[in-house]
């Protein structure tokens, strides 16, 4: 089945009737927002922008293209699931409800509390907006139905729909990589274990409330770790998290392993993925609550942050392998090995981070016993000591703070201190 596309007006979408000369809507149809979609997240600011943009187009009396819609069908003919476009369409439905009590998308169930909150808030704002411009209501409604158009794309499957997804509508809140990953695996769960869908969807949304944290978890830690441990020489910012967590499952060559591979685990279905994600989120929380890491997290130099992500990956691998291990000692030893890079390299770029991670992380991952890990790390540190001896850089880029933070910790754990250049005062 090929990908079909057509231009469709808002009026045609509202009516849901057969559209002549359309390669998609050749019968009566309805639109649906599936459970695996993210919540309706537009706030008043996005609504203001949309109303302003439409108002500015009214006097021009021209067709106004409001971006693309990406749809797919599933099981029921002529019932189209919305993959891209729900934020705009839901907002337009609220506007139409104020202007003419239209029931566009009335059959859609918004189960997320966040969706319900924004729907109520935006509806009240839209109602107040048109009370101030009551004379413009009829004109605005006429323009909406007659002139608003979309480029509508029908993908042959939900998997293809996610791949075709394009957040080109810069006025909207484009999906993040983790939105697509969530949608993919919720869809898998819906097909195989639908009764668990609501539980995992809500749990994921709670995690996603901290956007910075979940972005770091996917884009800086889990996806790079999986790529680098597979010996992919690719910079962290060039790794597509969606492809790392989803694309391989499109291949007939993908083999599911029941063996516990830790951070490299494969996923047979949605449940496996979500349990994996929540596990590593807990491990990241455990690291974030560690006193040493909290102090290191206060160092804001970019190169140091890149180095810190290597350390965080290593610690999460350690926690996963040795949940009851000697964590005080090994978190210090892992830090000593990981941050040698910051001591001997004057600058750390993405490529520097990649090369060091490729060399270092396998020393942590491919072990079965703590004794083996300890020996790997001590050997690695011995090699990096030679680099530290050669280094002539001054202590900057976070070095001074790092060395001050770790000096007593390494001494307490009987870990060799870094070899650093002394200044003229012998310090």
GROMACS .gro file of C-alpha atoms in nm:
model
  427
    1UNK     CA    1   0.000   0.000   0.000
    2UNK     CA    2   0.142   0.338  -0.101
    3UNK     CA    3   0.134   0.672   0.077
    4UNK     CA    4  -0.156   0.890  -0.037
    5UNK     CA    5  -0.192   1.263   0.005
    6UNK     CA    6  -0.439   1.537  -0.078
    7UNK     CA    7  -0.535   1.892   0.016
    8UNK     CA    8  -0.840   1.904   0.241
    9UNK     CA    9  -1.033   2.195   0.389
   10UNK     CA   10  -1.136   2.227   0.752
   11UNK     CA   11  -1.500   2.229   0.638
   12UNK     CA   12  -1.452   1.889   0.473
   13UNK     CA   13  -1.290   1.749   0.786
   14UNK     CA   14  -1.576   1.880   1.000
   15UNK     CA   15  -1.843   1.729   0.776
   16UNK     CA   16  -1.667   1.394   0.744
   17UNK     CA   17  -1.831   1.328   0.409
   18UNK     CA   18  -1.684   1.177   0.097
   19UNK     CA   19  -1.452   1.428  -0.071
   20UNK     CA   20  -1.451   1.428  -0.451
   21UNK     CA   21  -1.115   1.381  -0.623
   22UNK     CA   22  -0.955   1.279  -0.293
   23UNK     CA   23  -0.716   0.985  -0.281
   24UNK     CA   24  -0.795   0.939   0.090
   25UNK     CA   25  -1.151   1.038   0.177
   26UNK     CA   26  -1.348   0.838  -0.081
   27UNK     CA   27  -1.620   0.748   0.170
   28UNK     CA   28  -1.771   0.905   0.481
   29UNK     CA   29  -1.504   0.916   0.751
   30UNK     CA   30  -1.424   1.012   1.108
   31UNK     CA   31  -1.109   1.130   1.286
   32UNK     CA   32  -0.972   0.982   1.607
   33UNK     CA   33  -0.689   1.063   1.848
   34UNK     CA   34  -0.552   0.724   1.966
   35UNK     CA   35  -0.468   0.654   2.329
   36UNK     CA   36  -0.097   0.630   2.256
   37UNK     CA   37  -0.082   0.995   2.148
   38UNK     CA   38   0.061   1.249   2.388
   39UNK     CA   39  -0.184   1.480   2.572
   40UNK     CA   40  -0.330   1.797   2.426
   41UNK     CA   41  -0.056   2.032   2.542
   42UNK     CA   42  -0.125   2.366   2.378
   43UNK     CA   43  -0.152   2.651   2.625
   44UNK     CA   44  -0.304   2.996   2.590
   45UNK     CA   45   0.008   3.134   2.419
   46UNK     CA   46  -0.021   2.888   2.130
   47UNK     CA   47  -0.394   2.962   2.103
   48UNK     CA   48  -0.321   3.337   2.090
   49UNK     CA   49  -0.074   3.284   1.806
   50UNK     CA   50  -0.320   3.074   1.607
   51UNK     CA   51  -0.605   3.323   1.651
   52UNK     CA   52  -0.376   3.611   1.555
   53UNK     CA   53  -0.248   3.433   1.245
   54UNK     CA   54  -0.598   3.349   1.125
   55UNK     CA   55  -0.724   3.702   1.196
   56UNK     CA   56  -0.444   3.848   0.986
   57UNK     CA   57  -0.543   3.625   0.692
   58UNK     CA   58  -0.915   3.704   0.691
   59UNK     CA   59  -0.902   4.029   0.492
   60UNK     CA   60  -0.675   3.869   0.233
   61UNK     CA   61  -0.954   3.620   0.156
   62UNK     CA   62  -0.707   3.360   0.034
   63UNK     CA   63  -0.664   2.992   0.109
   64UNK     CA   64  -0.458   2.951   0.426
   65UNK     CA   65  -0.251   2.632   0.453
   66UNK     CA   66  -0.225   2.530   0.819
   67UNK     CA   67   0.045   2.267   0.784
   68UNK     CA   68   0.024   1.893   0.738
   69UNK     CA   69  -0.189   1.620   0.892
   70UNK     CA   70  -0.048   1.268   0.909
   71UNK     CA   71  -0.306   0.993   0.947
   72UNK     CA   72  -0.324   0.618   0.937
   73UNK     CA   73  -0.612   0.371   0.939
   74UNK     CA   74  -0.634   0.071   1.166
   75UNK     CA   75  -0.884  -0.213   1.142
   76UNK     CA   76  -1.193   0.003   1.095
   77UNK     CA   77  -1.224   0.143   0.745
   78UNK     CA   78  -1.257   0.520   0.716
   79UNK     CA   79  -1.167   0.583   1.077
   80UNK     CA   80  -0.843   0.778   1.068
   81UNK     CA   81  -0.602   0.802   1.361
   82UNK     CA   82  -0.420   1.135   1.387
   83UNK     CA   83  -0.042   1.104   1.428
   84UNK     CA   84   0.048   1.465   1.354
   85UNK     CA   85  -0.205   1.748   1.387
   86UNK     CA   86  -0.398   1.684   1.705
   87UNK     CA   87  -0.285   2.008   1.873
   88UNK     CA   88  -0.409   2.225   1.584
   89UNK     CA   89  -0.726   2.025   1.521
   90UNK     CA   90  -0.827   2.017   1.888
   91UNK     CA   91  -0.777   2.394   1.912
   92UNK     CA   92  -0.981   2.450   1.595
   93UNK     CA   93  -1.253   2.226   1.740
   94UNK     CA   94  -1.266   2.449   2.049
   95UNK     CA   95  -1.290   2.761   1.831
   96UNK     CA   96  -1.574   2.607   1.628
   97UNK     CA   97  -1.755   2.510   1.946
   98UNK     CA   98  -1.748   2.872   2.061
   99UNK     CA   99  -1.849   3.012   1.723
  100UNK     CA  100  -2.127   2.775   1.620
  101UNK     CA  101  -2.158   2.497   1.879
  102UNK     CA  102  -2.005   2.261   1.623
  103UNK     CA  103  -1.938   1.905   1.740
  104UNK     CA  104  -1.614   1.855   1.547
  105UNK     CA  105  -1.405   1.583   1.724
  106UNK     CA  106  -1.688   1.545   1.973
  107UNK     CA  107  -1.644   1.166   1.977
  108UNK     CA  108  -1.278   1.188   2.072
  109UNK     CA  109  -1.202   1.089   2.431
  110UNK     CA  110  -0.928   1.286   2.603
  111UNK     CA  111  -0.820   1.064   2.890
  112UNK     CA  112  -0.515   1.261   3.011
  113UNK     CA  113  -0.573   1.508   3.294
  114UNK     CA  114  -0.334   1.747   3.119
  115UNK     CA  115  -0.556   1.738   2.809
  116UNK     CA  116  -0.867   1.810   3.013
  117UNK     CA  117  -0.696   2.102   3.187
  118UNK     CA  118  -0.581   2.267   2.865
  119UNK     CA  119  -0.914   2.207   2.689
  120UNK     CA  120  -1.103   2.382   2.969
  121UNK     CA  121  -0.851   2.667   2.998
  122UNK     CA  122  -0.829   2.728   2.622
  123UNK     CA  123  -1.206   2.706   2.574
  124UNK     CA  124  -1.259   2.977   2.835
  125UNK     CA  125  -0.993   3.194   2.674
  126UNK     CA  126  -1.142   3.151   2.324
  127UNK     CA  127  -1.490   3.231   2.455
  128UNK     CA  128  -1.362   3.551   2.619
  129UNK     CA  129  -1.168   3.641   2.303
  130UNK     CA  130  -1.479   3.636   2.082
  131UNK     CA  131  -1.687   3.818   2.340
  132UNK     CA  132  -1.447   4.106   2.283
  133UNK     CA  133  -1.480   4.073   1.905
  134UNK     CA  134  -1.843   3.967   1.876
  135UNK     CA  135  -1.889   4.152   1.546
  136UNK     CA  136  -1.616   3.939   1.389
  137UNK     CA  137  -1.763   3.599   1.480
  138UNK     CA  138  -1.950   3.534   1.155
  139UNK     CA  139  -1.660   3.657   0.942
  140UNK     CA  140  -1.411   3.444   1.137
  141UNK     CA  141  -1.628   3.132   1.111
  142UNK     CA  142  -1.679   3.176   0.738
  143UNK     CA  143  -1.306   3.209   0.681
  144UNK     CA  144  -1.230   2.903   0.894
  145UNK     CA  145  -1.462   2.674   0.705
  146UNK     CA  146  -1.396   2.812   0.358
  147UNK     CA  147  -1.026   2.897   0.357
  148UNK     CA  148  -0.837   2.683   0.612
  149UNK     CA  149  -0.668   2.390   0.439
  150UNK     CA  150  -0.425   2.112   0.527
  151UNK     CA  151  -0.196   1.884   0.333
  152UNK     CA  152  -0.325   1.547   0.444
  153UNK     CA  153  -0.099   1.241   0.428
  154UNK     CA  154  -0.232   0.888   0.477
  155UNK     CA  155   0.043   0.642   0.575
  156UNK     CA  156  -0.010   0.270   0.512
  157UNK     CA  157   0.062   0.179   0.876
  158UNK     CA  158   0.121   0.344   1.211
  159UNK     CA  159   0.489   0.252   1.189
  160UNK     CA  160   0.519   0.436   0.858
  161UNK     CA  161   0.318   0.725   0.996
  162UNK     CA  162   0.575   0.777   1.272
  163UNK     CA  163   0.857   0.762   1.019
  164UNK     CA  164   0.680   1.015   0.796
  165UNK     CA  165   0.614   1.243   1.089
  166UNK     CA  166   0.728   1.597   1.018
  167UNK     CA  167   0.701   1.872   1.279
  168UNK     CA  168   0.731   2.143   1.015
  169UNK     CA  169   0.453   2.344   1.176
  170UNK     CA  170   0.683   2.579   1.365
  171UNK     CA  171   0.392   2.744   1.546
  172UNK     CA  172   0.296   2.416   1.709
  173UNK     CA  173   0.463   2.220   1.987
  174UNK     CA  174   0.659   1.969   1.778
  175UNK     CA  175   0.694   1.618   1.911
  176UNK     CA  176   1.019   1.531   2.080
  177UNK     CA  177   1.202   1.206   2.006
  178UNK     CA  178   1.062   1.057   2.325
  179UNK     CA  179   0.704   1.136   2.213
  180UNK     CA  180   0.754   0.922   1.904
  181UNK     CA  181   0.924   0.644   2.101
  182UNK     CA  182   0.638   0.642   2.351
  183UNK     CA  183   0.377   0.635   2.075
  184UNK     CA  184   0.552   0.350   1.895
  185UNK     CA  185   0.570   0.128   2.201
  186UNK     CA  186   0.222   0.218   2.329
  187UNK     CA  187   0.093   0.117   1.987
  188UNK     CA  188   0.276  -0.215   2.020
  189UNK     CA  189   0.126  -0.255   2.365
  190UNK     CA  190  -0.222  -0.167   2.235
  191UNK     CA  191  -0.199  -0.453   1.984
  192UNK     CA  192  -0.066  -0.710   2.231
  193UNK     CA  193  -0.151  -0.611   2.589
  194UNK     CA  194  -0.412  -0.338   2.557
  195UNK     CA  195  -0.531  -0.365   2.917
  196UNK     CA  196  -0.198  -0.220   3.035
  197UNK     CA  197  -0.200   0.075   2.797
  198UNK     CA  198  -0.352   0.331   3.034
  199UNK     CA  199  -0.115   0.239   3.316
  200UNK     CA  200   0.200   0.277   3.109
  201UNK     CA  201   0.074   0.588   2.929
  202UNK     CA  202   0.008   0.767   3.260
  203UNK     CA  203   0.338   0.654   3.410
  204UNK     CA  204   0.526   0.779   3.104
  205UNK     CA  205   0.348   1.115   3.112
  206UNK     CA  206   0.449   1.159   3.477
  207UNK     CA  207   0.809   1.097   3.377
  208UNK     CA  208   0.783   1.334   3.079
  209UNK     CA  209   0.671   1.624   3.299
  210UNK     CA  210   1.041   1.686   3.364
  211UNK     CA  211   1.128   1.759   3.001
  212UNK     CA  212   1.496   1.829   3.068
  213UNK     CA  213   1.544   1.505   3.256
  214UNK     CA  214   1.370   1.279   3.005
  215UNK     CA  215   1.557   1.445   2.717
  216UNK     CA  216   1.890   1.378   2.889
  217UNK     CA  217   1.784   1.022   2.969
  218UNK     CA  218   1.703   0.940   2.606
  219UNK     CA  219   1.935   1.166   2.403
  220UNK     CA  220   2.245   1.187   2.622
  221UNK     CA  221   2.247   0.859   2.815
  222UNK     CA  222   2.044   0.560   2.692
  223UNK     CA  223   2.056   0.608   2.314
  224UNK     CA  224   2.431   0.694   2.308
  225UNK     CA  225   2.511   0.407   2.546
  226UNK     CA  226   2.333   0.158   2.321
  227UNK     CA  227   2.500   0.295   2.008
  228UNK     CA  228   2.853   0.312   2.155
  229UNK     CA  229   2.836  -0.034   2.312
  230UNK     CA  230   2.746  -0.165   1.966
  231UNK     CA  231   3.068   0.003   1.848
  232UNK     CA  232   2.889   0.269   1.644
  233UNK     CA  233   3.131   0.560   1.601
  234UNK     CA  234   2.872   0.837   1.608
  235UNK     CA  235   2.845   1.160   1.807
  236UNK     CA  236   2.574   1.170   2.074
  237UNK     CA  237   2.398   1.467   1.912
  238UNK     CA  238   2.380   1.277   1.579
  239UNK     CA  239   2.218   0.966   1.727
  240UNK     CA  240   1.847   0.940   1.647
  241UNK     CA  241   1.690   0.811   1.967
  242UNK     CA  242   1.375   0.706   1.780
  243UNK     CA  243   1.576   0.488   1.544
  244UNK     CA  244   1.778   0.340   1.829
  245UNK     CA  245   1.468   0.236   2.024
  246UNK     CA  246   1.225   0.165   1.741
  247UNK     CA  247   1.366   0.139   1.390
  248UNK     CA  248   1.544  -0.192   1.442
  249UNK     CA  249   1.209  -0.354   1.516
  250UNK     CA  250   1.092  -0.280   1.160
  251UNK     CA  251   1.358  -0.518   1.025
  252UNK     CA  252   1.290  -0.886   0.961
  253UNK     CA  253   1.647  -0.944   1.079
  254UNK     CA  254   1.571  -0.822   1.430
  255UNK     CA  255   1.605  -1.102   1.682
  256UNK     CA  256   1.460  -1.071   2.029
  257UNK     CA  257   1.689  -1.195   2.306
  258UNK     CA  258   1.542  -1.317   2.633
  259UNK     CA  259   1.881  -1.282   2.798
  260UNK     CA  260   1.916  -0.989   3.037
  261UNK     CA  261   2.148  -0.760   2.842
  262UNK     CA  262   2.107  -0.466   3.078
  263UNK     CA  263   2.131  -0.134   2.900
  264UNK     CA  264   2.145  -0.320   2.565
  265UNK     CA  265   1.824  -0.514   2.631
  266UNK     CA  266   1.591  -0.577   2.338
  267UNK     CA  267   1.215  -0.535   2.353
  268UNK     CA  268   0.961  -0.790   2.233
  269UNK     CA  269   0.667  -0.562   2.304
  270UNK     CA  270   0.565  -0.236   2.469
  271UNK     CA  271   0.579  -0.373   2.824
  272UNK     CA  272   0.945  -0.470   2.789
  273UNK     CA  273   1.037  -0.122   2.667
  274UNK     CA  274   0.849   0.066   2.940
  275UNK     CA  275   0.987  -0.155   3.216
  276UNK     CA  276   1.336  -0.094   3.074
  277UNK     CA  277   1.279   0.283   3.065
  278UNK     CA  278   1.138   0.302   3.418
  279UNK     CA  279   1.423   0.087   3.550
  280UNK     CA  280   1.690   0.317   3.405
  281UNK     CA  281   1.499   0.623   3.518
  282UNK     CA  282   1.518   0.485   3.873
  283UNK     CA  283   1.891   0.420   3.831
  284UNK     CA  284   1.940   0.775   3.705
  285UNK     CA  285   1.747   0.903   4.009
  286UNK     CA  286   1.972   0.692   4.233
  287UNK     CA  287   2.277   0.850   4.072
  288UNK     CA  288   2.126   1.199   4.093
  289UNK     CA  289   2.081   1.156   4.468
  290UNK     CA  290   2.445   1.060   4.516
  291UNK     CA  291   2.641   1.332   4.699
  292UNK     CA  292   2.944   1.316   4.466
  293UNK     CA  293   2.729   1.340   4.154
  294UNK     CA  294   2.530   1.630   4.294
  295UNK     CA  295   2.852   1.827   4.340
  296UNK     CA  296   2.977   1.734   3.992
  297UNK     CA  297   2.639   1.835   3.851
  298UNK     CA  298   2.708   2.192   3.963
  299UNK     CA  299   2.997   2.225   3.713
  300UNK     CA  300   2.849   2.389   3.405
  301UNK     CA  301   3.136   2.390   3.154
  302UNK     CA  302   3.015   2.228   2.831
  303UNK     CA  303   3.313   1.994   2.795
  304UNK     CA  304   3.277   1.881   3.155
  305UNK     CA  305   2.907   1.809   3.098
  306UNK     CA  306   2.993   1.587   2.800
  307UNK     CA  307   3.242   1.405   3.022
  308UNK     CA  308   2.985   1.380   3.301
  309UNK     CA  309   2.740   1.201   3.070
  310UNK     CA  310   3.001   0.929   3.007
  311UNK     CA  311   3.034   0.890   3.384
  312UNK     CA  312   2.655   0.876   3.428
  313UNK     CA  313   2.624   0.600   3.166
  314UNK     CA  314   2.900   0.401   3.335
  315UNK     CA  315   2.736   0.433   3.677
  316UNK     CA  316   2.394   0.328   3.544
  317UNK     CA  317   2.556   0.020   3.387
  318UNK     CA  318   2.723  -0.054   3.722
  319UNK     CA  319   2.397  -0.013   3.919
  320UNK     CA  320   2.219  -0.245   3.676
  321UNK     CA  321   2.487  -0.515   3.696
  322UNK     CA  322   2.563  -0.495   4.067
  323UNK     CA  323   2.255  -0.367   4.255
  324UNK     CA  324   2.403  -0.475   4.589
  325UNK     CA  325   2.763  -0.387   4.511
  326UNK     CA  326   3.018  -0.170   4.689
  327UNK     CA  327   2.879   0.145   4.533
  328UNK     CA  328   3.071   0.405   4.736
  329UNK     CA  329   3.402   0.264   4.617
  330UNK     CA  330   3.301   0.192   4.259
  331UNK     CA  331   3.129   0.526   4.200
  332UNK     CA  332   3.455   0.691   4.304
  333UNK     CA  333   3.668   0.453   4.094
  334UNK     CA  334   3.440   0.505   3.791
  335UNK     CA  335   3.473   0.881   3.837
  336UNK     CA  336   3.852   0.857   3.854
  337UNK     CA  337   3.855   0.662   3.525
  338UNK     CA  338   3.589   0.867   3.348
  339UNK     CA  339   3.718   1.214   3.434
  340UNK     CA  340   4.078   1.146   3.342
  341UNK     CA  341   3.966   1.282   3.005
  342UNK     CA  342   3.889   1.621   3.161
  343UNK     CA  343   4.231   1.628   3.331
  344UNK     CA  344   4.448   1.566   3.025
  345UNK     CA  345   4.238   1.709   2.741
  346UNK     CA  346   4.232   2.091   2.707
  347UNK     CA  347   3.899   2.078   2.522
  348UNK     CA  348   3.622   1.819   2.505
  349UNK     CA  349   3.397   1.816   2.200
  350UNK     CA  350   3.130   1.571   2.092
  351UNK     CA  351   3.387   1.370   1.894
  352UNK     CA  352   3.618   1.363   2.200
  353UNK     CA  353   3.328   1.237   2.412
  354UNK     CA  354   3.244   0.969   2.154
  355UNK     CA  355   3.599   0.835   2.123
  356UNK     CA  356   3.651   0.819   2.499
  357UNK     CA  357   3.314   0.651   2.553
  358UNK     CA  358   3.388   0.389   2.286
  359UNK     CA  359   3.711   0.304   2.468
  360UNK     CA  360   3.585   0.327   2.827
  361UNK     CA  361   3.228   0.196   2.846
  362UNK     CA  362   3.306  -0.155   2.724
  363UNK     CA  363   3.541  -0.190   3.023
  364UNK     CA  364   3.237  -0.143   3.247
  365UNK     CA  365   2.974  -0.333   3.050
  366UNK     CA  366   3.151  -0.654   2.950
  367UNK     CA  367   3.222  -0.787   3.299
  368UNK     CA  368   3.051  -1.041   3.524
  369UNK     CA  369   3.210  -0.972   3.865
  370UNK     CA  370   3.307  -0.663   4.061
  371UNK     CA  371   3.664  -0.793   4.090
  372UNK     CA  372   3.684  -0.803   3.710
  373UNK     CA  373   3.543  -0.452   3.683
  374UNK     CA  374   3.791  -0.323   3.941
  375UNK     CA  375   4.085  -0.466   3.749
  376UNK     CA  376   3.955  -0.322   3.421
  377UNK     CA  377   3.925   0.023   3.574
  378UNK     CA  378   4.267   0.014   3.744
  379UNK     CA  379   4.429  -0.093   3.413
  380UNK     CA  380   4.241   0.181   3.229
  381UNK     CA  381   4.349   0.443   3.484
  382UNK     CA  382   4.712   0.330   3.453
  383UNK     CA  383   4.697   0.386   3.077
  384UNK     CA  384   4.535   0.727   3.117
  385UNK     CA  385   4.796   0.828   3.376
  386UNK     CA  386   5.043   0.840   3.088
  387UNK     CA  387   4.817   1.088   2.909
  388UNK     CA  388   4.791   1.295   3.228
  389UNK     CA  389   5.170   1.304   3.260
  390UNK     CA  390   5.203   1.433   2.904
  391UNK     CA  391   4.938   1.700   2.952
  392UNK     CA  392   5.052   2.058   2.987
  393UNK     CA  393   4.710   2.216   3.023
  394UNK     CA  394   4.621   2.445   3.309
  395UNK     CA  395   4.331   2.356   3.536
  396UNK     CA  396   4.027   2.505   3.367
  397UNK     CA  397   3.704   2.393   3.204
  398UNK     CA  398   3.584   2.263   3.539
  399UNK     CA  399   3.914   2.097   3.636
  400UNK     CA  400   3.983   2.299   3.949
  401UNK     CA  401   3.637   2.240   4.092
  402UNK     CA  402   3.642   1.871   3.998
  403UNK     CA  403   3.985   1.812   4.155
  404UNK     CA  404   3.879   1.994   4.471
  405UNK     CA  405   3.556   1.792   4.499
  406UNK     CA  406   3.721   1.454   4.447
  407UNK     CA  407   4.053   1.496   4.633
  408UNK     CA  408   3.932   1.374   4.973
  409UNK     CA  409   3.695   1.117   4.822
  410UNK     CA  410   3.976   0.945   4.631
  411UNK     CA  411   4.200   0.960   4.938
  412UNK     CA  412   3.931   0.802   5.156
  413UNK     CA  413   3.871   0.520   4.906
  414UNK     CA  414   4.248   0.467   4.856
  415UNK     CA  415   4.223   0.558   4.488
  416UNK     CA  416   4.526   0.709   4.318
  417UNK     CA  417   4.490   1.082   4.267
  418UNK     CA  418   4.519   1.244   3.926
  419UNK     CA  419   4.858   1.340   3.786
  420UNK     CA  420   4.832   1.712   3.730
  421UNK     CA  421   5.073   1.984   3.628
  422UNK     CA  422   5.198   2.192   3.917
  423UNK     CA  423   5.206   2.568   3.879
  424UNK     CA  424   5.495   2.792   3.975
  425UNK     CA  425   5.392   2.787   4.341
  426UNK     CA  426   5.400   2.407   4.346
  427UNK     CA  427   5.022   2.377   4.383
   0.00000   0.00000   0.00000
